[in-house]
């Protein structure tokens, strides 16, 4: 029988500069309300005011223990588990994030669907889904200020530069149910992407494994790694192709509008798989084509051309499936019109 009692000894505290005094080591027994939740998501909620970079650092260094064992950020909690959290210094309690009235109004107008269990936002490009790395308030922090009596949690994430459908749960039970659909492939997520190049086939499926790396600066970089990466699957469907002459008079380039369907949800998955095909997402400054991006800037593309256009899910086990769509932003539609 596995011993899950709290350990008797603790390691040295982890601290962050310019913050309030650190608390003692915390030993928390997980209840059924948090069963199934990822450890990193639990800590991000439990340690309010602690920078994301610090939370992931104490996880990497083994300072967080689950039933006395080291854990990975993606490990999930089970009712009855003992979670050890080292001393960390939180931001002052009287200094919560203060999202602007303009940002609150923007998110209020961005609600595409809402019921008593969850809501779906049309997230604007350029807005992070959560705070950290110099961002005091992202989507989830702003929503919690707007709706302080509701237990809001992100169901999934979108890159800061990606727009479109973002699910937010209002109940722990709904969060677990939606995560179950994600794990079992029962939730449909479709994107629109403009690719710098042409797909090998009208319908192209990519199944190369991906590995996430974190640089010393904290920046995340994902690489194709068949040996050590995690399974990832993306379906690219060609919608329209344009042949475009370059401004320098070189040979024409091809630009493809694609519908992209995710079978898995790895970090930067669409962007890395597209680059692997030799047709990176337009406007992608991390994995993309600098010359192609510069050419499209002349057509008005000033952001990543990646938009979460559709999500289909069941709000609850007894409910019928719901399909929510987000229209292509005007700025992206204008680029397509100029291509035409």
Short mmCIF file of C-alpha atoms in Angstrom, two decimals:
data_model
loop_
_atom_site.label_atom_id
_atom_site.label_comp_id
_atom_site.label_asym_id
_atom_site.label_seq_id
_atom_site.Cartn_x
_atom_site.Cartn_y
_atom_site.Cartn_z
CA UNK A 1 0.00 0.00 0.00
CA UNK A 2 1.41 3.40 -0.97
CA UNK A 3 2.16 5.80 1.87
CA UNK A 4 0.60 9.20 1.06
CA UNK A 5 1.09 10.82 4.47
CA UNK A 6 2.86 14.19 4.63
CA UNK A 7 6.69 14.05 4.77
CA UNK A 8 8.46 15.02 7.99
CA UNK A 9 11.23 17.14 6.48
CA UNK A 10 11.17 20.06 4.11
CA UNK A 11 13.66 21.64 1.73
CA UNK A 12 14.84 25.23 1.76
CA UNK A 13 12.26 27.86 0.78
CA UNK A 14 11.99 29.26 -2.72
CA UNK A 15 11.57 33.03 -2.84
CA UNK A 16 10.90 35.78 -5.33
CA UNK A 17 12.32 39.28 -5.06
CA UNK A 18 10.30 42.37 -4.09
CA UNK A 19 7.42 40.47 -2.53
CA UNK A 20 5.78 39.78 0.81
CA UNK A 21 7.24 37.38 3.43
CA UNK A 22 7.23 33.74 2.39
CA UNK A 23 4.77 31.32 4.06
CA UNK A 24 5.74 27.93 5.47
CA UNK A 25 5.76 24.72 3.48
CA UNK A 26 2.17 23.80 2.59
CA UNK A 27 0.89 20.23 2.67
CA UNK A 28 -2.46 20.03 0.90
CA UNK A 29 -4.68 16.98 0.57
CA UNK A 30 -6.47 17.01 -2.78
CA UNK A 31 -10.25 16.85 -2.67
CA UNK A 32 -12.62 15.43 -5.28
CA UNK A 33 -13.26 18.98 -6.51
CA UNK A 34 -9.71 19.14 -7.94
CA UNK A 35 -9.37 15.53 -9.07
CA UNK A 36 -8.16 15.27 -12.65
CA UNK A 37 -6.67 18.78 -12.76
CA UNK A 38 -3.13 19.28 -14.05
CA UNK A 39 -0.66 20.18 -11.32
CA UNK A 40 0.59 23.32 -13.08
CA UNK A 41 -2.97 24.61 -13.51
CA UNK A 42 -3.72 23.90 -9.84
CA UNK A 43 -0.63 25.79 -8.72
CA UNK A 44 -1.35 28.74 -11.01
CA UNK A 45 -4.73 29.09 -9.33
CA UNK A 46 -3.61 28.25 -5.78
CA UNK A 47 -0.52 30.49 -5.80
CA UNK A 48 -2.11 33.71 -6.95
CA UNK A 49 0.42 36.47 -7.43
CA UNK A 50 3.35 34.08 -7.98
CA UNK A 51 5.00 34.50 -11.41
CA UNK A 52 4.43 31.63 -13.83
CA UNK A 53 8.19 31.35 -14.36
CA UNK A 54 8.69 30.69 -10.62
CA UNK A 55 5.95 28.05 -10.53
CA UNK A 56 7.48 26.14 -13.43
CA UNK A 57 10.94 26.51 -11.89
CA UNK A 58 9.94 24.90 -8.58
CA UNK A 59 8.30 22.10 -10.57
CA UNK A 60 11.47 21.53 -12.62
CA UNK A 61 13.66 21.60 -9.51
CA UNK A 62 11.53 19.00 -7.72
CA UNK A 63 10.39 21.38 -4.97
CA UNK A 64 6.77 20.39 -5.58
CA UNK A 65 6.05 16.80 -4.52
CA UNK A 66 2.98 14.62 -4.99
CA UNK A 67 2.82 11.79 -2.44
CA UNK A 68 6.56 12.43 -1.79
CA UNK A 69 7.50 12.01 -5.48
CA UNK A 70 8.72 14.51 -8.07
CA UNK A 71 6.11 15.55 -10.62
CA UNK A 72 5.85 17.01 -14.11
CA UNK A 73 3.61 20.02 -14.87
CA UNK A 74 1.27 17.79 -16.89
CA UNK A 75 0.73 15.21 -14.10
CA UNK A 76 -2.84 15.12 -12.84
CA UNK A 77 -4.20 15.16 -9.31
CA UNK A 78 -6.27 12.42 -7.68
CA UNK A 79 -8.58 12.80 -4.69
CA UNK A 80 -6.67 11.89 -1.53
CA UNK A 81 -3.23 12.82 -2.90
CA UNK A 82 -0.89 14.88 -0.72
CA UNK A 83 0.67 17.83 -2.53
CA UNK A 84 3.73 19.49 -1.04
CA UNK A 85 4.21 23.14 -2.04
CA UNK A 86 7.45 24.88 -0.95
CA UNK A 87 7.46 28.37 0.53
CA UNK A 88 7.02 30.95 -2.24
CA UNK A 89 6.60 34.67 -1.91
CA UNK A 90 3.35 35.94 -3.36
CA UNK A 91 2.56 39.41 -4.59
CA UNK A 92 0.98 41.64 -1.97
CA UNK A 93 -2.67 40.77 -1.40
CA UNK A 94 -3.66 44.41 -1.78
CA UNK A 95 -2.09 44.60 -5.23
CA UNK A 96 -4.33 42.45 -7.48
CA UNK A 97 -4.28 42.80 -11.27
CA UNK A 98 -6.24 45.83 -12.39
CA UNK A 99 -7.41 45.30 -15.97
CA UNK A 100 -8.52 48.47 -17.67
CA UNK A 101 -12.15 49.29 -18.29
CA UNK A 102 -11.40 49.15 -22.01
CA UNK A 103 -10.08 45.58 -21.73
CA UNK A 104 -13.10 44.50 -19.68
CA UNK A 105 -15.45 45.99 -22.26
CA UNK A 106 -13.52 44.27 -25.05
CA UNK A 107 -13.91 40.84 -23.43
CA UNK A 108 -17.53 41.47 -22.54
CA UNK A 109 -18.27 42.12 -26.22
CA UNK A 110 -16.22 39.08 -27.27
CA UNK A 111 -18.52 36.46 -25.68
CA UNK A 112 -19.76 34.12 -28.43
CA UNK A 113 -21.59 31.59 -26.26
CA UNK A 114 -22.48 31.31 -22.59
CA UNK A 115 -24.53 29.08 -20.32
CA UNK A 116 -24.46 28.32 -16.60
CA UNK A 117 -21.48 25.97 -17.04
CA UNK A 118 -19.07 27.74 -19.41
CA UNK A 119 -18.48 30.51 -21.89
CA UNK A 120 -16.69 30.79 -25.23
CA UNK A 121 -14.81 33.98 -26.11
CA UNK A 122 -13.60 35.29 -29.45
CA UNK A 123 -10.14 36.10 -28.08
CA UNK A 124 -8.51 39.09 -29.77
CA UNK A 125 -5.01 38.65 -31.20
CA UNK A 126 -2.25 40.17 -29.09
CA UNK A 127 -3.96 39.36 -25.78
CA UNK A 128 -2.43 36.66 -23.55
CA UNK A 129 -4.82 34.13 -22.03
CA UNK A 130 -3.12 34.54 -18.63
CA UNK A 131 -0.78 36.94 -16.88
CA UNK A 132 2.95 36.45 -16.43
CA UNK A 133 6.20 37.44 -18.15
CA UNK A 134 5.48 41.11 -17.55
CA UNK A 135 1.74 40.83 -18.22
CA UNK A 136 -0.26 41.72 -15.11
CA UNK A 137 -3.66 40.64 -16.41
CA UNK A 138 -4.57 38.33 -19.27
CA UNK A 139 -7.94 36.98 -20.32
CA UNK A 140 -8.55 34.78 -17.28
CA UNK A 141 -7.45 37.39 -14.72
CA UNK A 142 -9.67 40.00 -16.37
CA UNK A 143 -12.68 37.67 -16.42
CA UNK A 144 -12.19 36.91 -12.72
CA UNK A 145 -12.27 40.63 -11.95
CA UNK A 146 -15.42 40.99 -14.06
CA UNK A 147 -17.10 37.94 -12.45
CA UNK A 148 -15.59 37.60 -8.98
CA UNK A 149 -18.08 35.07 -7.58
CA UNK A 150 -17.60 32.46 -10.32
CA UNK A 151 -14.85 29.81 -10.31
CA UNK A 152 -13.47 30.55 -13.79
CA UNK A 153 -10.75 28.35 -15.32
CA UNK A 154 -9.21 28.12 -18.78
CA UNK A 155 -10.22 24.90 -20.52
CA UNK A 156 -7.38 25.21 -23.04
CA UNK A 157 -4.98 27.88 -24.28
CA UNK A 158 -4.37 29.94 -27.39
CA UNK A 159 -1.08 31.59 -28.24
CA UNK A 160 -1.02 35.31 -27.55
CA UNK A 161 -0.97 36.13 -31.28
CA UNK A 162 -3.77 33.68 -32.17
CA UNK A 163 -7.37 34.91 -32.23
CA UNK A 164 -10.65 33.03 -31.98
CA UNK A 165 -12.61 30.53 -29.89
CA UNK A 166 -11.41 30.13 -26.29
CA UNK A 167 -13.32 28.01 -23.75
CA UNK A 168 -13.59 29.04 -20.09
CA UNK A 169 -15.36 26.85 -17.51
CA UNK A 170 -17.45 28.13 -14.63
CA UNK A 171 -17.47 24.92 -12.60
CA UNK A 172 -14.82 22.41 -11.59
CA UNK A 173 -17.05 19.55 -12.77
CA UNK A 174 -17.42 21.20 -16.19
CA UNK A 175 -13.66 21.70 -16.45
CA UNK A 176 -13.12 17.96 -15.81
CA UNK A 177 -15.79 17.04 -18.37
CA UNK A 178 -14.34 19.28 -21.08
CA UNK A 179 -10.81 18.04 -20.38
CA UNK A 180 -12.11 14.49 -20.76
CA UNK A 181 -13.47 15.39 -24.21
CA UNK A 182 -10.11 16.90 -25.15
CA UNK A 183 -8.22 13.79 -24.03
CA UNK A 184 -10.60 11.42 -25.81
CA UNK A 185 -10.66 13.39 -29.06
CA UNK A 186 -14.36 14.18 -28.66
CA UNK A 187 -13.91 17.95 -28.99
CA UNK A 188 -13.44 19.46 -32.45
CA UNK A 189 -11.14 22.48 -32.85
CA UNK A 190 -10.71 24.00 -36.30
CA UNK A 191 -8.51 26.91 -37.32
CA UNK A 192 -7.95 29.04 -40.39
CA UNK A 193 -4.34 29.64 -41.32
CA UNK A 194 -2.59 31.35 -44.21
CA UNK A 195 0.47 29.34 -45.21
CA UNK A 196 3.54 30.57 -47.07
CA UNK A 197 3.73 27.73 -49.58
CA UNK A 198 1.52 24.96 -50.87
CA UNK A 199 0.40 21.75 -49.18
CA UNK A 200 1.75 18.47 -50.59
CA UNK A 201 -1.86 17.29 -50.99
CA UNK A 202 -5.28 18.91 -50.77
CA UNK A 203 -5.73 17.02 -47.48
CA UNK A 204 -2.41 16.64 -45.67
CA UNK A 205 -2.10 14.88 -42.32
CA UNK A 206 1.01 15.51 -40.20
CA UNK A 207 1.82 13.10 -37.36
CA UNK A 208 5.40 13.99 -36.36
CA UNK A 209 6.07 14.13 -32.62
CA UNK A 210 6.88 17.44 -30.94
CA UNK A 211 9.13 18.32 -28.04
CA UNK A 212 8.81 21.49 -25.98
CA UNK A 213 11.98 23.21 -24.82
CA UNK A 214 12.40 26.24 -22.58
CA UNK A 215 15.32 28.60 -23.09
CA UNK A 216 17.13 30.33 -20.23
CA UNK A 217 15.12 33.45 -21.01
CA UNK A 218 11.90 31.51 -20.32
CA UNK A 219 10.91 31.51 -24.00
CA UNK A 220 9.28 28.29 -25.20
CA UNK A 221 10.52 26.71 -28.40
CA UNK A 222 8.98 23.55 -29.88
CA UNK A 223 10.90 21.23 -32.19
CA UNK A 224 10.12 18.12 -34.23
CA UNK A 225 11.54 15.19 -32.26
CA UNK A 226 10.40 11.70 -33.36
CA UNK A 227 12.50 10.04 -30.64
CA UNK A 228 11.71 12.06 -27.51
CA UNK A 229 8.71 14.16 -28.55
CA UNK A 230 5.05 13.71 -27.68
CA UNK A 231 2.60 12.43 -30.32
CA UNK A 232 0.94 15.22 -32.30
CA UNK A 233 -1.51 15.10 -35.19
CA UNK A 234 -2.72 17.92 -37.43
CA UNK A 235 -4.91 17.81 -40.54
CA UNK A 236 -4.37 20.60 -43.08
CA UNK A 237 -7.11 21.07 -45.70
CA UNK A 238 -6.47 23.32 -48.68
CA UNK A 239 -9.18 25.96 -49.19
CA UNK A 240 -7.63 28.38 -51.69
CA UNK A 241 -4.25 28.97 -53.32
CA UNK A 242 -2.81 32.22 -54.68
CA UNK A 243 0.27 32.65 -56.85
CA UNK A 244 2.00 35.88 -55.89
CA UNK A 245 4.90 37.62 -57.61
CA UNK A 246 7.58 38.87 -55.26
CA UNK A 247 8.42 42.56 -55.14
CA UNK A 248 12.02 41.79 -56.16
CA UNK A 249 10.89 40.15 -59.39
CA UNK A 250 11.95 36.68 -58.27
CA UNK A 251 9.92 33.57 -59.10
CA UNK A 252 6.29 33.67 -57.91
CA UNK A 253 5.46 32.36 -54.45
CA UNK A 254 2.40 30.35 -53.49
CA UNK A 255 0.15 31.23 -50.57
CA UNK A 256 -2.44 28.79 -49.24
CA UNK A 257 -5.50 29.40 -47.11
CA UNK A 258 -6.01 26.22 -45.08
CA UNK A 259 -8.56 24.81 -42.69
CA UNK A 260 -6.63 23.15 -39.88
CA UNK A 261 -8.09 20.53 -37.54
CA UNK A 262 -6.28 19.48 -34.39
CA UNK A 263 -6.36 15.87 -33.18
CA UNK A 264 -3.98 16.76 -30.32
CA UNK A 265 -3.25 20.04 -28.57
CA UNK A 266 0.50 20.45 -28.21
CA UNK A 267 2.14 23.84 -27.70
CA UNK A 268 2.64 25.67 -31.03
CA UNK A 269 1.48 22.51 -32.81
CA UNK A 270 -0.02 24.09 -35.95
CA UNK A 271 2.91 26.48 -36.37
CA UNK A 272 5.59 23.80 -36.04
CA UNK A 273 3.76 21.24 -38.20
CA UNK A 274 3.20 23.86 -40.91
CA UNK A 275 6.88 24.81 -40.86
CA UNK A 276 7.77 21.10 -41.04
CA UNK A 277 5.77 20.90 -44.29
CA UNK A 278 7.76 23.80 -45.72
CA UNK A 279 4.67 26.03 -45.61
CA UNK A 280 4.93 28.05 -42.37
CA UNK A 281 2.08 30.15 -41.05
CA UNK A 282 2.16 33.69 -42.42
CA UNK A 283 3.29 36.26 -39.89
CA UNK A 284 5.00 33.67 -37.68
CA UNK A 285 8.19 35.31 -36.41
CA UNK A 286 9.36 32.25 -34.43
CA UNK A 287 9.00 29.39 -36.92
CA UNK A 288 8.17 31.26 -40.11
CA UNK A 289 9.71 32.69 -43.28
CA UNK A 290 11.08 36.20 -42.71
CA UNK A 291 11.12 37.08 -46.42
CA UNK A 292 7.57 35.85 -46.96
CA UNK A 293 6.37 37.70 -43.88
CA UNK A 294 7.92 40.91 -45.16
CA UNK A 295 6.17 40.48 -48.50
CA UNK A 296 2.78 40.01 -46.83
CA UNK A 297 3.32 43.03 -44.60
CA UNK A 298 3.02 45.06 -47.81
CA UNK A 299 -0.52 43.63 -48.04
CA UNK A 300 -1.31 44.71 -44.50
CA UNK A 301 -0.53 41.55 -42.51
CA UNK A 302 0.82 42.75 -39.17
CA UNK A 303 0.09 39.65 -37.05
CA UNK A 304 0.14 35.86 -37.08
CA UNK A 305 -2.47 34.60 -39.57
CA UNK A 306 -3.90 31.91 -37.31
CA UNK A 307 -7.51 32.02 -36.12
CA UNK A 308 -9.47 29.51 -34.02
CA UNK A 309 -12.58 29.53 -36.18
CA UNK A 310 -14.70 26.73 -34.71
CA UNK A 311 -15.09 24.60 -31.61
CA UNK A 312 -17.61 21.77 -31.14
CA UNK A 313 -18.22 20.16 -27.73
CA UNK A 314 -20.85 18.85 -25.30
CA UNK A 315 -21.47 21.32 -22.45
CA UNK A 316 -22.39 18.39 -20.17
CA UNK A 317 -22.78 14.60 -20.52
CA UNK A 318 -26.54 14.89 -20.94
CA UNK A 319 -26.50 17.88 -23.32
CA UNK A 320 -26.46 17.91 -27.11
CA UNK A 321 -23.29 18.98 -28.89
CA UNK A 322 -22.77 22.73 -29.39
CA UNK A 323 -20.89 24.31 -32.30
CA UNK A 324 -19.49 27.82 -31.82
CA UNK A 325 -17.85 29.77 -34.64
CA UNK A 326 -15.77 32.95 -34.61
CA UNK A 327 -15.70 35.06 -37.79
CA UNK A 328 -12.34 35.82 -39.37
CA UNK A 329 -11.12 39.20 -38.02
CA UNK A 330 -11.52 42.09 -40.43
CA UNK A 331 -7.75 42.67 -40.60
CA UNK A 332 -7.17 39.10 -41.81
CA UNK A 333 -10.11 39.15 -44.20
CA UNK A 334 -8.66 42.34 -45.73
CA UNK A 335 -5.36 40.54 -46.43
CA UNK A 336 -7.24 37.78 -48.27
CA UNK A 337 -9.11 40.38 -50.29
CA UNK A 338 -5.82 42.01 -51.34
CA UNK A 339 -4.38 38.62 -52.30
CA UNK A 340 -7.41 38.06 -54.51
#
